[in-house]
XYZ file of N, CA, C and O in Angstrom:
368
model
N 61.296 279.112 30.683
C 61.021 280.028 29.588
C 62.303 280.291 28.820
O 63.382 280.341 29.400
N 62.161 280.486 27.537
C 63.331 280.739 26.709
C 63.758 282.183 26.830
O 62.941 283.078 27.020
N 65.044 282.400 26.722
C 65.589 283.740 26.737
C 65.457 284.343 25.346
O 65.565 283.632 24.347
N 65.241 285.649 25.249
C 65.183 286.290 23.931
C 66.495 286.072 23.187
O 67.555 286.026 23.788
N 66.377 285.930 21.905
C 67.563 285.698 21.098
C 68.224 287.007 20.702
O 67.553 288.003 20.499
N 69.531 286.987 20.633
C 70.255 288.163 20.154
C 70.940 287.840 18.838
O 71.772 288.579 18.362
N 70.586 286.694 18.263
C 71.171 286.285 17.005
C 70.575 287.101 15.863
O 69.486 287.643 15.992
N 71.300 287.170 14.758
C 70.723 287.847 13.583
C 69.416 287.175 13.196
O 69.242 285.972 13.404
N 68.466 287.932 12.654
C 67.152 287.375 12.315
C 67.206 286.123 11.450
O 66.469 285.182 11.703
N 68.069 286.093 10.442
C 68.127 284.909 9.585
C 68.501 283.665 10.373
O 67.946 282.597 10.170
N 69.468 283.797 11.266
C 69.888 282.650 12.059
C 68.751 282.202 12.981
O 68.522 281.012 13.164
N 68.044 283.152 13.546
C 66.913 282.831 14.431
C 65.807 282.133 13.650
O 65.206 281.175 14.135
N 65.528 282.586 12.443
C 64.504 281.933 11.613
C 64.958 280.522 11.270
O 64.162 279.589 11.303
N 66.239 280.355 10.988
C 66.749 279.014 10.687
C 66.520 278.083 11.863
O 66.121 276.927 11.684
N 66.739 278.563 13.074
C 66.486 277.747 14.267
C 65.018 277.381 14.371
O 64.677 276.242 14.645
N 64.141 278.351 14.170
C 62.715 278.099 14.341
C 62.154 277.234 13.224
O 61.138 276.568 13.405
N 62.804 277.223 12.063
C 62.322 276.415 10.945
C 62.392 274.927 11.262
O 61.712 274.129 10.632
N 63.198 274.558 12.230
C 63.310 273.159 12.625
C 62.439 272.827 13.831
O 62.540 271.753 14.387
N 61.602 273.751 14.239
C 60.751 273.561 15.416
C 59.337 273.186 14.976
O 58.969 273.364 13.816
N 58.517 272.701 15.911
C 57.149 272.298 15.556
C 56.309 273.409 14.929
O 55.380 273.124 14.178
N 56.640 274.673 15.195
C 55.844 275.758 14.599
C 55.881 275.701 13.084
O 54.880 275.957 12.417
N 57.025 275.365 12.520
C 57.121 275.308 11.061
C 56.182 274.251 10.506
O 55.517 274.470 9.487
N 56.089 273.118 11.180
C 55.163 272.072 10.750
C 53.717 272.513 10.930
O 52.878 272.270 10.068
N 53.424 273.162 12.051
C 52.054 273.619 12.310
C 51.627 274.658 11.281
O 50.510 274.598 10.746
N 52.507 275.609 10.995
C 52.183 276.623 9.989
C 52.069 275.990 8.605
O 51.167 276.315 7.835
N 52.985 275.093 8.301
C 52.987 274.447 6.996
C 51.746 273.616 6.736
O 51.321 273.450 5.592
N 51.149 273.098 7.793
C 49.920 272.314 7.635
C 48.741 273.193 7.235
O 47.784 272.725 6.632
N 48.822 274.473 7.564
C 47.703 275.385 7.298
C 47.990 276.400 6.206
O 47.063 276.877 5.556
N 49.246 276.742 6.020
C 49.625 277.803 5.089
C 50.769 277.300 4.213
O 51.826 276.962 4.730
N 50.562 277.251 2.904
C 51.668 276.795 2.061
C 52.789 277.831 2.039
O 52.550 279.025 1.888
N 54.003 277.361 2.266
C 55.166 278.236 2.149
C 56.401 277.397 1.882
O 56.398 276.188 2.080
N 57.426 278.059 1.405
C 58.702 277.411 1.139
C 59.753 278.040 2.034
O 59.737 279.254 2.255
N 60.653 277.218 2.526
C 61.768 277.726 3.304
C 63.012 276.946 2.892
O 62.953 275.736 2.666
N 64.089 277.661 2.726
C 65.384 277.049 2.423
C 66.415 277.698 3.331
O 66.382 278.906 3.561
N 67.294 276.868 3.854
C 68.337 277.359 4.743
C 69.673 276.980 4.133
O 69.970 275.797 3.942
N 70.460 277.992 3.813
C 71.762 277.762 3.213
C 72.785 277.292 4.222
O 72.609 277.451 5.433
N 73.863 276.719 3.738
C 74.920 276.245 4.631
C 75.590 277.398 5.380
O 76.202 277.196 6.424
N 75.416 278.625 4.861
C 75.971 279.801 5.531
C 74.985 280.422 6.518
O 75.246 281.459 7.105
N 73.807 279.782 6.686
C 72.807 280.286 7.621
C 71.794 281.222 6.998
O 70.835 281.623 7.657
N 71.978 281.574 5.729
C 71.004 282.443 5.060
C 69.680 281.695 4.921
O 69.652 280.491 4.670
N 68.591 282.429 5.124
C 67.257 281.823 5.072
C 66.456 282.494 3.972
O 66.418 283.710 3.865
N 65.796 281.662 3.172
C 64.872 282.157 2.165
C 63.505 281.637 2.559
O 63.318 280.440 2.762
N 62.562 282.539 2.676
C 61.211 282.198 3.086
C 60.264 282.824 2.074
O 60.382 284.005 1.759
N 59.347 282.019 1.545
C 58.424 282.539 0.545
C 57.021 282.026 0.821
O 56.775 280.822 0.845
N 56.093 282.968 1.037
C 54.689 282.643 1.197
C 53.948 282.942 -0.089
O 54.533 283.397 -1.070
N 52.652 282.731 -0.067
C 51.815 282.960 -1.252
C 51.840 284.429 -1.677
O 51.803 284.750 -2.855
N 51.893 285.326 -0.692
C 51.940 286.767 -0.966
C 53.050 287.375 -0.114
O 53.492 286.766 0.862
N 53.484 288.579 -0.452
C 54.479 289.241 0.404
C 54.000 289.403 1.849
O 54.763 289.192 2.789
N 52.724 289.709 2.023
C 52.186 289.868 3.377
C 52.259 288.547 4.147
O 52.576 288.533 5.340
N 51.979 287.445 3.465
C 52.069 286.130 4.111
C 53.507 285.813 4.496
O 53.768 285.288 5.575
N 54.443 286.168 3.638
C 55.860 285.932 3.934
C 56.287 286.690 5.182
O 56.958 286.136 6.058
N 55.877 287.936 5.304
C 56.211 288.737 6.484
C 55.563 288.129 7.728
O 56.202 288.001 8.778
N 54.308 287.746 7.601
C 53.606 287.130 8.730
C 54.310 285.860 9.183
O 54.513 285.633 10.380
N 54.712 285.018 8.242
C 55.407 283.777 8.573
C 56.744 284.049 9.258
O 57.078 283.408 10.256
N 57.507 284.999 8.720
C 58.806 285.332 9.324
C 58.621 285.825 10.754
O 59.341 285.407 11.670
N 57.641 286.687 10.954
C 57.379 287.197 12.302
C 56.930 286.080 13.245
O 57.346 286.035 14.403
N 56.097 285.190 12.758
C 55.632 284.077 13.592
C 56.795 283.182 14.000
O 56.899 282.767 15.160
N 57.667 282.880 13.044
C 58.827 282.038 13.353
C 59.729 282.713 14.380
O 60.185 282.077 15.334
N 59.971 283.999 14.205
C 60.811 284.727 15.170
C 60.138 284.799 16.542
O 60.786 284.581 17.567
N 58.863 285.106 16.571
C 58.139 285.202 17.845
C 58.133 283.875 18.590
O 58.168 283.847 19.822
N 58.094 282.782 17.857
C 58.022 281.469 18.501
C 59.250 281.170 19.349
O 59.188 280.344 20.262
N 60.342 281.839 19.077
C 61.574 281.594 19.828
C 61.466 282.056 21.275
O 62.211 281.582 22.131
N 60.561 282.980 21.541
C 60.434 283.512 22.906
C 59.129 283.099 23.577
O 58.845 283.539 24.680
N 58.329 282.250 22.902
C 57.044 281.819 23.446
C 57.112 280.382 23.937
O 57.898 279.580 23.415
N 56.272 280.061 24.884
C 56.144 278.674 25.319
C 55.471 277.878 24.200
O 54.902 278.449 23.260
N 55.499 276.572 24.326
C 54.864 275.731 23.309
C 53.366 276.006 23.231
O 52.800 276.124 22.141
N 52.725 276.165 24.384
C 51.284 276.441 24.409
C 50.974 277.797 23.779
O 50.016 277.929 23.008
N 51.788 278.792 24.091
C 51.577 280.126 23.516
C 51.828 280.111 22.010
O 51.127 280.783 21.250
N 52.800 279.326 21.574
C 53.083 279.214 20.142
C 51.900 278.572 19.424
O 51.481 279.043 18.362
N 51.354 277.521 20.001
C 50.187 276.871 19.400
C 49.011 277.830 19.305
O 48.313 277.872 18.289
N 48.799 278.611 20.347
C 47.711 279.597 20.337
C 47.954 280.655 19.268
O 47.022 281.053 18.560
N 49.201 281.109 19.139
C 49.538 282.111 18.132
C 49.256 281.564 16.735
O 48.664 282.254 15.904
N 49.676 280.344 16.471
C 49.454 279.738 15.157
C 47.959 279.652 14.860
O 47.514 279.990 13.764
N 47.188 279.248 15.841
C 45.736 279.132 15.660
C 45.126 280.482 15.285
O 44.331 280.582 14.347
N 45.515 281.535 15.985
C 44.997 282.877 15.711
C 45.445 283.352 14.329
O 44.636 283.892 13.554
N 46.713 283.148 13.995
C 47.230 283.594 12.696
C 46.530 282.885 11.544
O 46.149 283.513 10.557
N 46.363 281.583 11.676
C 45.714 280.818 10.609
C 44.275 281.273 10.432
O 43.808 281.479 9.307
N 43.566 281.471 11.525
C 42.183 281.941 11.443
C 42.116 283.321 10.787
O 41.262 283.577 9.944
N 43.015 284.186 11.173
C 43.041 285.542 10.602
C 43.345 285.503 9.098
O 42.724 286.212 8.313
N 44.275 284.643 8.707
C 44.618 284.537 7.291
C 43.442 283.992 6.491
O 43.178 284.459 5.381
N 42.726 283.028 7.042
C 41.546 282.483 6.344
C 40.467 283.550 6.189
O 39.849 283.679 5.148
N 40.264 284.325 7.243
C 39.270 285.397 7.198
C 39.658 286.443 6.151
O 38.820 286.891 5.372
N 40.924 286.824 6.123
C 41.394 287.794 5.132
C 41.206 287.272 3.717
O 40.807 288.019 2.817
N 41.484 285.988 3.514
C 41.321 285.382 2.187
C 39.850 285.403 1.764
O 39.534 285.720 0.617
N 38.953 285.100 2.686
C 37.519 285.140 2.386
C 37.077 286.553 2.015
O 36.298 286.744 1.087
N 37.598 287.546 2.748
C 37.246 288.934 2.450
C 37.753 289.344 1.069
O 37.059 290.040 0.329
N 38.944 288.910 0.708
C 39.482 289.219 -0.627
C 38.612 288.602 -1.716
O 38.335 289.229 -2.739
N 38.167 287.373 -1.498
C 37.309 286.708 -2.486
C 35.978 287.439 -2.626
O 35.463 287.581 -3.738
N 35.430 287.899 -1.513
C 34.158 288.642 -1.547
C 34.304 289.935 -2.332
O 33.407 290.332 -3.081
N 35.413 290.631 -2.179
C 35.634 291.894 -2.896
C 35.775 291.705 -4.378
O 35.453 292.580 -5.164
N 36.266 290.535 -4.785
C 36.449 290.247 -6.218
C 35.118 290.003 -6.921
O 35.025 290.118 -8.128
N 34.107 289.641 -6.164
C 32.808 289.323 -6.772
C 32.076 290.551 -7.187
O 32.129 291.590 -6.975
């Protein structure tokens, strides 16, 4: 099991951006990520709420097993799809 990180959040997100979670999330949720040479991370989702969710998922993945990370991604993606459907219904 991985030890919890004590690194600053940006550095931790930069580490997780190179892990399979970023690819798994990117396959289901469009987002942009840029990592500066100084370690600064820019993360942008479709909405501010999506950006926060993505940042939290990337950080959480650092302390989860691969199986737990996959399960988390599955739940998050399903929840985001459900929320999007509810928003569309309210607009009608």
